[in-house]
């Protein structure tokens, strides 16, 4: 009987993409995917270490899993991903059910680690690599419309609050050829949207090819393939890249551009290497070239020493830019990072209140922006039944907004035009859509 594995994934899209790589590696060795942990020979958690809260969730889930191990002592338990890299062999002391600890650059060793674990040995592999990109591994993806493609790994930015450079290692890019052929295969299998992933995709480089060249190459796979990308760093976003997005119909008019704080002093303490003025200037340059662009961002509330006035600067930046959406977090100190030694002097209640204020402002702005879509036509890629009900269908705009429509006979993966009739801060609602053919330009 083939052995089976079960993996739960936490954290960012890079981790979701890594899980598909891990499944690809193990599938090649004859492993099958189990749909529930009860019946798996090996259970893995692909973990996130970005904030304390992320790690607490993992410990909570691990204690849920303890009874499985009691019932079946031969079951192999593994911690993968960023928490594995951060805590290494300490994890064995923290939880007795763990057999394997394997960091993000060591997934090729998983088959051997599982074999050793079945013989009763604990295994820990957490070497980071300067070259590993898994370029030759075929990720195992379930069928669908939308796929993630990691185009680079690691990060060299060393923002002072962030563990990623420690958990993912140095920045390295995959080959342009590898990425483009993966996108082409996905398109041929019926996928209609790819998201190119990296912690800072703007610094992608393969020989003479930069990220603008990669985006253009992927967009030329087919006019019906939507191309998304994340994350962009405000310091590295070139005019050439903005022009490339503007020039290609199928590169989505949606940019995730984290600003983190509206205060120059805090940005400097964060080592973000840009100022508020530079950031705003970039936003205006983007909007000048891509007037219909949607923008989202990341914000941290309560960074060490942040004053009330500096917090207000974050709120005013939100008002000035008017983002379509934002991911907003309370600062969480992480060991090893430079900010760790700056202390954590903002009381939790104050951080919480500042975060609430940020969320309130952003929710209102998202709502106001979405209200302006009412009465307008949007082109959506139909995804199928919505999460909530079979009678409601869902599609996504180029600007990454979900549109709920009545149940439809248009097949998922087709494009359609729809008139928007209502909107909340998170969702648009449309009438019965009209199918459209998207042709190569
Ligand atoms: N590479 C991306 C994403 C990194 S993680 C980028 O540079 O934007 C996603 C977000 O988590 C970050 O943008 C930041 O807003 C937040 N984050 C990272 N470390 C954090 C910490 N220690 N505490 C709170 N939020 C953090
Ligand atoms: Fe972390 Fe900064 Fe790198 Fe993003 S750019 S992953 S926030 S170090
Ligand atoms: Fe978390 Fe690692 Fe991603 S720390 S956010 S899973 S890169």
PDB file of C-alpha atoms in Angstrom, residues 212-432:
ATOM      1  CA  UNK A 212       9.270  43.698 -15.783  1.00  0.00           C
ATOM      2  CA  UNK A 213      10.699  41.281 -18.370  1.00  0.00           C
ATOM      3  CA  UNK A 214       9.362  38.277 -16.448  1.00  0.00           C
ATOM      4  CA  UNK A 215       5.880  39.783 -16.181  1.00  0.00           C
ATOM      5  CA  UNK A 216       5.822  40.601 -19.896  1.00  0.00           C
ATOM      6  CA  UNK A 217       6.989  37.070 -20.752  1.00  0.00           C
ATOM      7  CA  UNK A 218       4.346  35.400 -18.568  1.00  0.00           C
ATOM      8  CA  UNK A 219       1.634  37.690 -19.924  1.00  0.00           C
ATOM      9  CA  UNK A 220       2.491  36.616 -23.476  1.00  0.00           C
ATOM     10  CA  UNK A 221       1.543  32.989 -22.684  1.00  0.00           C
ATOM     11  CA  UNK A 222      -2.069  33.789 -23.617  1.00  0.00           C
ATOM     12  CA  UNK A 223      -4.344  36.832 -23.586  1.00  0.00           C
ATOM     13  CA  UNK A 224      -6.860  34.829 -21.517  1.00  0.00           C
ATOM     14  CA  UNK A 225      -4.350  34.194 -18.738  1.00  0.00           C
ATOM     15  CA  UNK A 226      -4.559  36.771 -15.981  1.00  0.00           C
ATOM     16  CA  UNK A 227      -1.246  37.590 -14.368  1.00  0.00           C
ATOM     17  CA  UNK A 228      -1.008  38.806 -10.777  1.00  0.00           C
ATOM     18  CA  UNK A 229       2.052  39.342  -8.593  1.00  0.00           C
ATOM     19  CA  UNK A 230       2.946  40.058  -4.993  1.00  0.00           C
ATOM     20  CA  UNK A 231       4.730  41.590  -3.032  1.00  0.00           C
ATOM     21  CA  UNK A 232       6.191  44.827  -4.365  1.00  0.00           C
ATOM     22  CA  UNK A 233       8.636  46.864  -2.291  1.00  0.00           C
ATOM     23  CA  UNK A 234       8.216  50.663  -2.601  1.00  0.00           C
ATOM     24  CA  UNK A 235      11.929  51.207  -2.992  1.00  0.00           C
ATOM     25  CA  UNK A 236      12.369  48.832  -5.922  1.00  0.00           C
ATOM     26  CA  UNK A 237       9.285  49.513  -8.028  1.00  0.00           C
ATOM     27  CA  UNK A 238      10.691  50.819 -11.321  1.00  0.00           C
ATOM     28  CA  UNK A 239       9.007  52.972 -13.972  1.00  0.00           C
ATOM     29  CA  UNK A 240       9.726  50.171 -16.450  1.00  0.00           C
ATOM     30  CA  UNK A 241       7.650  47.833 -14.276  1.00  0.00           C
ATOM     31  CA  UNK A 242       4.774  50.322 -14.041  1.00  0.00           C
ATOM     32  CA  UNK A 243       4.865  50.747 -17.837  1.00  0.00           C
ATOM     33  CA  UNK A 244       4.814  46.979 -18.332  1.00  0.00           C
ATOM     34  CA  UNK A 245       1.705  46.632 -16.162  1.00  0.00           C
ATOM     35  CA  UNK A 246       0.067  49.499 -18.066  1.00  0.00           C
ATOM     36  CA  UNK A 247       0.951  48.045 -21.473  1.00  0.00           C
ATOM     37  CA  UNK A 248      -0.435  44.518 -21.015  1.00  0.00           C
ATOM     38  CA  UNK A 249      -4.161  44.026 -20.828  1.00  0.00           C
ATOM     39  CA  UNK A 250      -3.872  40.731 -18.946  1.00  0.00           C
ATOM     40  CA  UNK A 251      -1.454  41.942 -16.248  1.00  0.00           C
ATOM     41  CA  UNK A 252      -3.881  42.869 -13.506  1.00  0.00           C
ATOM     42  CA  UNK A 253      -4.296  46.486 -12.480  1.00  0.00           C
ATOM     43  CA  UNK A 254      -3.730  45.642  -8.879  1.00  0.00           C
ATOM     44  CA  UNK A 255      -0.615  46.366  -6.836  1.00  0.00           C
ATOM     45  CA  UNK A 256       0.063  45.333  -3.264  1.00  0.00           C
ATOM     46  CA  UNK A 257       2.481  47.920  -1.967  1.00  0.00           C
ATOM     47  CA  UNK A 258       3.091  47.759   1.802  1.00  0.00           C
ATOM     48  CA  UNK A 259       3.949  51.103   3.423  1.00  0.00           C
ATOM     49  CA  UNK A 260       4.005  49.871   7.080  1.00  0.00           C
ATOM     50  CA  UNK A 261       4.022  53.356   8.696  1.00  0.00           C
ATOM     51  CA  UNK A 262       3.225  56.936   7.744  1.00  0.00           C
ATOM     52  CA  UNK A 263       6.094  58.367   9.795  1.00  0.00           C
ATOM     53  CA  UNK A 264       9.587  58.853   8.375  1.00  0.00           C
ATOM     54  CA  UNK A 265      11.182  58.315  11.767  1.00  0.00           C
ATOM     55  CA  UNK A 266       9.447  54.952  12.176  1.00  0.00           C
ATOM     56  CA  UNK A 267      10.162  53.962   8.544  1.00  0.00           C
ATOM     57  CA  UNK A 268      13.816  54.646   9.237  1.00  0.00           C
ATOM     58  CA  UNK A 269      13.745  52.560  12.442  1.00  0.00           C
ATOM     59  CA  UNK A 270      12.094  49.808  10.391  1.00  0.00           C
ATOM     60  CA  UNK A 271      14.900  50.022   7.794  1.00  0.00           C
ATOM     61  CA  UNK A 272      12.284  50.364   5.054  1.00  0.00           C
ATOM     62  CA  UNK A 273      14.672  52.611   3.054  1.00  0.00           C
ATOM     63  CA  UNK A 274      12.023  55.000   1.679  1.00  0.00           C
ATOM     64  CA  UNK A 275      10.246  58.055   3.023  1.00  0.00           C
ATOM     65  CA  UNK A 276       6.588  58.988   3.094  1.00  0.00           C
ATOM     66  CA  UNK A 277       7.278  61.471   0.302  1.00  0.00           C
ATOM     67  CA  UNK A 278       8.937  58.851  -1.894  1.00  0.00           C
ATOM     68  CA  UNK A 279       6.020  56.493  -1.270  1.00  0.00           C
ATOM     69  CA  UNK A 280       3.399  59.106  -2.181  1.00  0.00           C
ATOM     70  CA  UNK A 281       5.358  60.129  -5.255  1.00  0.00           C
ATOM     71  CA  UNK A 282       5.409  56.479  -6.343  1.00  0.00           C
ATOM     72  CA  UNK A 283       1.640  56.204  -5.837  1.00  0.00           C
ATOM     73  CA  UNK A 284       1.038  59.267  -8.046  1.00  0.00           C
ATOM     74  CA  UNK A 285       3.373  57.921 -10.737  1.00  0.00           C
ATOM     75  CA  UNK A 286       1.486  54.621 -10.710  1.00  0.00           C
ATOM     76  CA  UNK A 287      -1.905  56.339 -10.880  1.00  0.00           C
ATOM     77  CA  UNK A 288      -0.788  58.614 -13.692  1.00  0.00           C
ATOM     78  CA  UNK A 289       0.158  55.629 -15.861  1.00  0.00           C
ATOM     79  CA  UNK A 290      -2.536  53.200 -14.691  1.00  0.00           C
ATOM     80  CA  UNK A 291      -5.587  55.318 -13.807  1.00  0.00           C
ATOM     81  CA  UNK A 292      -7.795  52.317 -12.997  1.00  0.00           C
ATOM     82  CA  UNK A 293      -5.255  50.700 -10.669  1.00  0.00           C
ATOM     83  CA  UNK A 294      -6.366  49.222  -7.346  1.00  0.00           C
ATOM     84  CA  UNK A 295      -3.902  49.428  -4.479  1.00  0.00           C
ATOM     85  CA  UNK A 296      -3.548  47.497  -1.251  1.00  0.00           C
ATOM     86  CA  UNK A 297      -1.023  47.750   1.545  1.00  0.00           C
ATOM     87  CA  UNK A 298       0.314  46.355   4.838  1.00  0.00           C
ATOM     88  CA  UNK A 299       0.472  48.384   8.038  1.00  0.00           C
ATOM     89  CA  UNK A 300       2.030  47.738  11.441  1.00  0.00           C
ATOM     90  CA  UNK A 301       0.527  49.461  14.507  1.00  0.00           C
ATOM     91  CA  UNK A 302       2.591  50.120  17.626  1.00  0.00           C
ATOM     92  CA  UNK A 303       6.162  49.690  16.417  1.00  0.00           C
ATOM     93  CA  UNK A 304       8.633  50.395  19.292  1.00  0.00           C
ATOM     94  CA  UNK A 305       8.640  54.078  20.340  1.00  0.00           C
ATOM     95  CA  UNK A 306       5.755  54.997  17.972  1.00  0.00           C
ATOM     96  CA  UNK A 307       4.132  58.164  19.332  1.00  0.00           C
ATOM     97  CA  UNK A 308       0.479  59.133  19.071  1.00  0.00           C
ATOM     98  CA  UNK A 309       1.452  61.756  16.513  1.00  0.00           C
ATOM     99  CA  UNK A 310       3.260  59.162  14.395  1.00  0.00           C
ATOM    100  CA  UNK A 311       0.234  56.890  14.572  1.00  0.00           C
ATOM    101  CA  UNK A 312      -1.873  59.814  13.257  1.00  0.00           C
ATOM    102  CA  UNK A 313       0.569  60.093  10.347  1.00  0.00           C
ATOM    103  CA  UNK A 314      -0.321  56.508   9.416  1.00  0.00           C
ATOM    104  CA  UNK A 315      -4.018  57.415   9.497  1.00  0.00           C
ATOM    105  CA  UNK A 316      -3.419  60.494   7.361  1.00  0.00           C
ATOM    106  CA  UNK A 317      -1.457  58.477   4.801  1.00  0.00           C
ATOM    107  CA  UNK A 318      -4.455  56.141   4.519  1.00  0.00           C
ATOM    108  CA  UNK A 319      -6.670  59.178   3.837  1.00  0.00           C
ATOM    109  CA  UNK A 320      -4.221  60.626   1.354  1.00  0.00           C
ATOM    110  CA  UNK A 321      -3.728  57.477  -0.729  1.00  0.00           C
ATOM    111  CA  UNK A 322      -7.157  55.860  -0.305  1.00  0.00           C
ATOM    112  CA  UNK A 323      -6.199  52.198  -0.714  1.00  0.00           C
ATOM    113  CA  UNK A 324      -8.762  49.705  -1.934  1.00  0.00           C
ATOM    114  CA  UNK A 325      -7.831  47.388   0.928  1.00  0.00           C
ATOM    115  CA  UNK A 326      -5.199  46.771   3.580  1.00  0.00           C
ATOM    116  CA  UNK A 327      -3.735  44.072   5.823  1.00  0.00           C
ATOM    117  CA  UNK A 328      -3.253  45.561   9.262  1.00  0.00           C
ATOM    118  CA  UNK A 329      -1.251  44.129  12.162  1.00  0.00           C
ATOM    119  CA  UNK A 330      -0.210  44.821  15.725  1.00  0.00           C
ATOM    120  CA  UNK A 331       3.557  44.898  16.097  1.00  0.00           C
ATOM    121  CA  UNK A 332       4.874  41.595  17.437  1.00  0.00           C
ATOM    122  CA  UNK A 333       8.499  41.464  18.607  1.00  0.00           C
ATOM    123  CA  UNK A 334      10.543  38.644  17.040  1.00  0.00           C
ATOM    124  CA  UNK A 335      13.781  37.279  18.448  1.00  0.00           C
ATOM    125  CA  UNK A 336      16.947  37.779  16.378  1.00  0.00           C
ATOM    126  CA  UNK A 337      15.517  40.801  14.545  1.00  0.00           C
ATOM    127  CA  UNK A 338      17.036  44.244  15.126  1.00  0.00           C
ATOM    128  CA  UNK A 339      13.779  45.660  16.435  1.00  0.00           C
ATOM    129  CA  UNK A 340      13.824  43.026  19.212  1.00  0.00           C
ATOM    130  CA  UNK A 341      16.498  45.069  21.001  1.00  0.00           C
ATOM    131  CA  UNK A 342      14.405  48.247  20.653  1.00  0.00           C
ATOM    132  CA  UNK A 343      12.044  46.816  23.275  1.00  0.00           C
ATOM    133  CA  UNK A 344       8.287  46.576  22.989  1.00  0.00           C
ATOM    134  CA  UNK A 345       7.297  49.718  24.831  1.00  0.00           C
ATOM    135  CA  UNK A 346       3.833  50.313  23.377  1.00  0.00           C
ATOM    136  CA  UNK A 347       1.307  48.700  25.694  1.00  0.00           C
ATOM    137  CA  UNK A 348      -0.854  46.035  24.149  1.00  0.00           C
ATOM    138  CA  UNK A 349      -4.039  48.024  24.828  1.00  0.00           C
ATOM    139  CA  UNK A 350      -2.582  51.039  23.015  1.00  0.00           C
ATOM    140  CA  UNK A 351      -1.458  48.918  20.057  1.00  0.00           C
ATOM    141  CA  UNK A 352      -4.929  47.394  19.966  1.00  0.00           C
ATOM    142  CA  UNK A 353      -6.637  50.785  19.985  1.00  0.00           C
ATOM    143  CA  UNK A 354      -4.340  52.145  17.259  1.00  0.00           C
ATOM    144  CA  UNK A 355      -4.995  49.049  15.156  1.00  0.00           C
ATOM    145  CA  UNK A 356      -8.757  49.512  15.588  1.00  0.00           C
ATOM    146  CA  UNK A 357      -8.482  53.125  14.458  1.00  0.00           C
ATOM    147  CA  UNK A 358      -6.503  52.082  11.390  1.00  0.00           C
ATOM    148  CA  UNK A 359      -9.052  49.359  10.577  1.00  0.00           C
ATOM    149  CA  UNK A 360     -11.968  51.785  10.987  1.00  0.00           C
ATOM    150  CA  UNK A 361     -10.502  54.378   8.638  1.00  0.00           C
ATOM    151  CA  UNK A 362      -9.593  51.751   6.049  1.00  0.00           C
ATOM    152  CA  UNK A 363     -12.970  50.029   6.212  1.00  0.00           C
ATOM    153  CA  UNK A 364     -14.738  53.314   5.536  1.00  0.00           C
ATOM    154  CA  UNK A 365     -12.442  54.099   2.598  1.00  0.00           C
ATOM    155  CA  UNK A 366     -12.870  50.601   1.103  1.00  0.00           C
ATOM    156  CA  UNK A 367     -16.625  51.031   1.431  1.00  0.00           C
ATOM    157  CA  UNK A 368     -16.587  54.459  -0.219  1.00  0.00           C
ATOM    158  CA  UNK A 369     -14.415  53.240  -3.101  1.00  0.00           C
ATOM    159  CA  UNK A 370     -16.648  50.217  -3.674  1.00  0.00           C
ATOM    160  CA  UNK A 371     -19.783  52.413  -3.636  1.00  0.00           C
ATOM    161  CA  UNK A 372     -18.392  54.329  -6.622  1.00  0.00           C
ATOM    162  CA  UNK A 373     -18.524  51.082  -8.651  1.00  0.00           C
ATOM    163  CA  UNK A 374     -22.332  50.881  -8.364  1.00  0.00           C
ATOM    164  CA  UNK A 375     -23.981  51.322 -11.766  1.00  0.00           C
ATOM    165  CA  UNK A 376     -20.687  50.627 -13.572  1.00  0.00           C
ATOM    166  CA  UNK A 377     -19.703  47.608 -15.664  1.00  0.00           C
ATOM    167  CA  UNK A 378     -16.906  45.305 -14.491  1.00  0.00           C
ATOM    168  CA  UNK A 379     -15.229  42.477 -16.395  1.00  0.00           C
ATOM    169  CA  UNK A 380     -14.913  39.405 -14.181  1.00  0.00           C
ATOM    170  CA  UNK A 381     -13.330  35.992 -14.423  1.00  0.00           C
ATOM    171  CA  UNK A 382     -16.063  33.578 -13.336  1.00  0.00           C
ATOM    172  CA  UNK A 383     -14.848  31.256 -10.568  1.00  0.00           C
ATOM    173  CA  UNK A 384     -18.059  29.300  -9.854  1.00  0.00           C
ATOM    174  CA  UNK A 385     -20.281  28.884  -6.793  1.00  0.00           C
ATOM    175  CA  UNK A 386     -19.477  31.303  -3.972  1.00  0.00           C
ATOM    176  CA  UNK A 387     -18.236  30.046  -0.626  1.00  0.00           C
ATOM    177  CA  UNK A 388     -21.572  30.821   0.974  1.00  0.00           C
ATOM    178  CA  UNK A 389     -24.050  29.131  -1.316  1.00  0.00           C
ATOM    179  CA  UNK A 390     -24.555  27.171  -4.533  1.00  0.00           C
ATOM    180  CA  UNK A 391     -27.156  29.692  -5.689  1.00  0.00           C
ATOM    181  CA  UNK A 392     -24.664  32.527  -5.597  1.00  0.00           C
ATOM    182  CA  UNK A 393     -21.756  32.598  -7.960  1.00  0.00           C
ATOM    183  CA  UNK A 394     -18.571  34.531  -7.713  1.00  0.00           C
ATOM    184  CA  UNK A 395     -16.111  36.172 -10.044  1.00  0.00           C
ATOM    185  CA  UNK A 396     -13.151  38.447  -9.587  1.00  0.00           C
ATOM    186  CA  UNK A 397     -12.325  41.759 -11.231  1.00  0.00           C
ATOM    187  CA  UNK A 398      -8.916  42.554 -12.619  1.00  0.00           C
ATOM    188  CA  UNK A 399      -8.546  44.824  -9.571  1.00  0.00           C
ATOM    189  CA  UNK A 400      -8.941  41.756  -7.315  1.00  0.00           C
ATOM    190  CA  UNK A 401     -12.432  42.503  -6.012  1.00  0.00           C
ATOM    191  CA  UNK A 402     -14.903  39.668  -5.486  1.00  0.00           C
ATOM    192  CA  UNK A 403     -18.207  40.099  -7.296  1.00  0.00           C
ATOM    193  CA  UNK A 404     -21.202  38.019  -6.211  1.00  0.00           C
ATOM    194  CA  UNK A 405     -23.606  37.262  -9.074  1.00  0.00           C
ATOM    195  CA  UNK A 406     -26.752  35.129  -9.451  1.00  0.00           C
ATOM    196  CA  UNK A 407     -26.165  31.444 -10.277  1.00  0.00           C
ATOM    197  CA  UNK A 408     -25.039  31.316 -13.897  1.00  0.00           C
ATOM    198  CA  UNK A 409     -24.652  28.940 -16.817  1.00  0.00           C
ATOM    199  CA  UNK A 410     -21.422  30.635 -17.882  1.00  0.00           C
ATOM    200  CA  UNK A 411     -18.666  28.112 -17.294  1.00  0.00           C
ATOM    201  CA  UNK A 412     -16.009  28.852 -14.670  1.00  0.00           C
ATOM    202  CA  UNK A 413     -12.859  30.131 -16.330  1.00  0.00           C
ATOM    203  CA  UNK A 414     -14.793  32.362 -18.763  1.00  0.00           C
ATOM    204  CA  UNK A 415     -14.838  36.126 -18.737  1.00  0.00           C
ATOM    205  CA  UNK A 416     -18.075  38.083 -18.397  1.00  0.00           C
ATOM    206  CA  UNK A 417     -19.246  41.682 -18.116  1.00  0.00           C
ATOM    207  CA  UNK A 418     -21.482  42.545 -15.226  1.00  0.00           C
ATOM    208  CA  UNK A 419     -23.235  45.646 -13.942  1.00  0.00           C
ATOM    209  CA  UNK A 420     -22.591  46.312 -10.263  1.00  0.00           C
ATOM    210  CA  UNK A 421     -25.742  46.951  -8.241  1.00  0.00           C
ATOM    211  CA  UNK A 422     -24.545  46.971  -4.613  1.00  0.00           C
ATOM    212  CA  UNK A 423     -21.333  46.980  -2.601  1.00  0.00           C
ATOM    213  CA  UNK A 424     -19.941  46.500   0.897  1.00  0.00           C
ATOM    214  CA  UNK A 425     -16.390  47.330   2.036  1.00  0.00           C
ATOM    215  CA  UNK A 426     -15.257  43.851   0.985  1.00  0.00           C
ATOM    216  CA  UNK A 427     -17.544  42.692  -1.831  1.00  0.00           C
ATOM    217  CA  UNK A 428     -19.336  43.890  -4.962  1.00  0.00           C
ATOM    218  CA  UNK A 429     -22.719  42.493  -6.064  1.00  0.00           C
ATOM    219  CA  UNK A 430     -23.679  42.250  -9.730  1.00  0.00           C
ATOM    220  CA  UNK A 431     -26.618  41.486 -12.023  1.00  0.00           C
ATOM    221  CA  UNK A 432     -26.720  38.516 -14.400  1.00  0.00           C
TER     222      UNK A 432
END
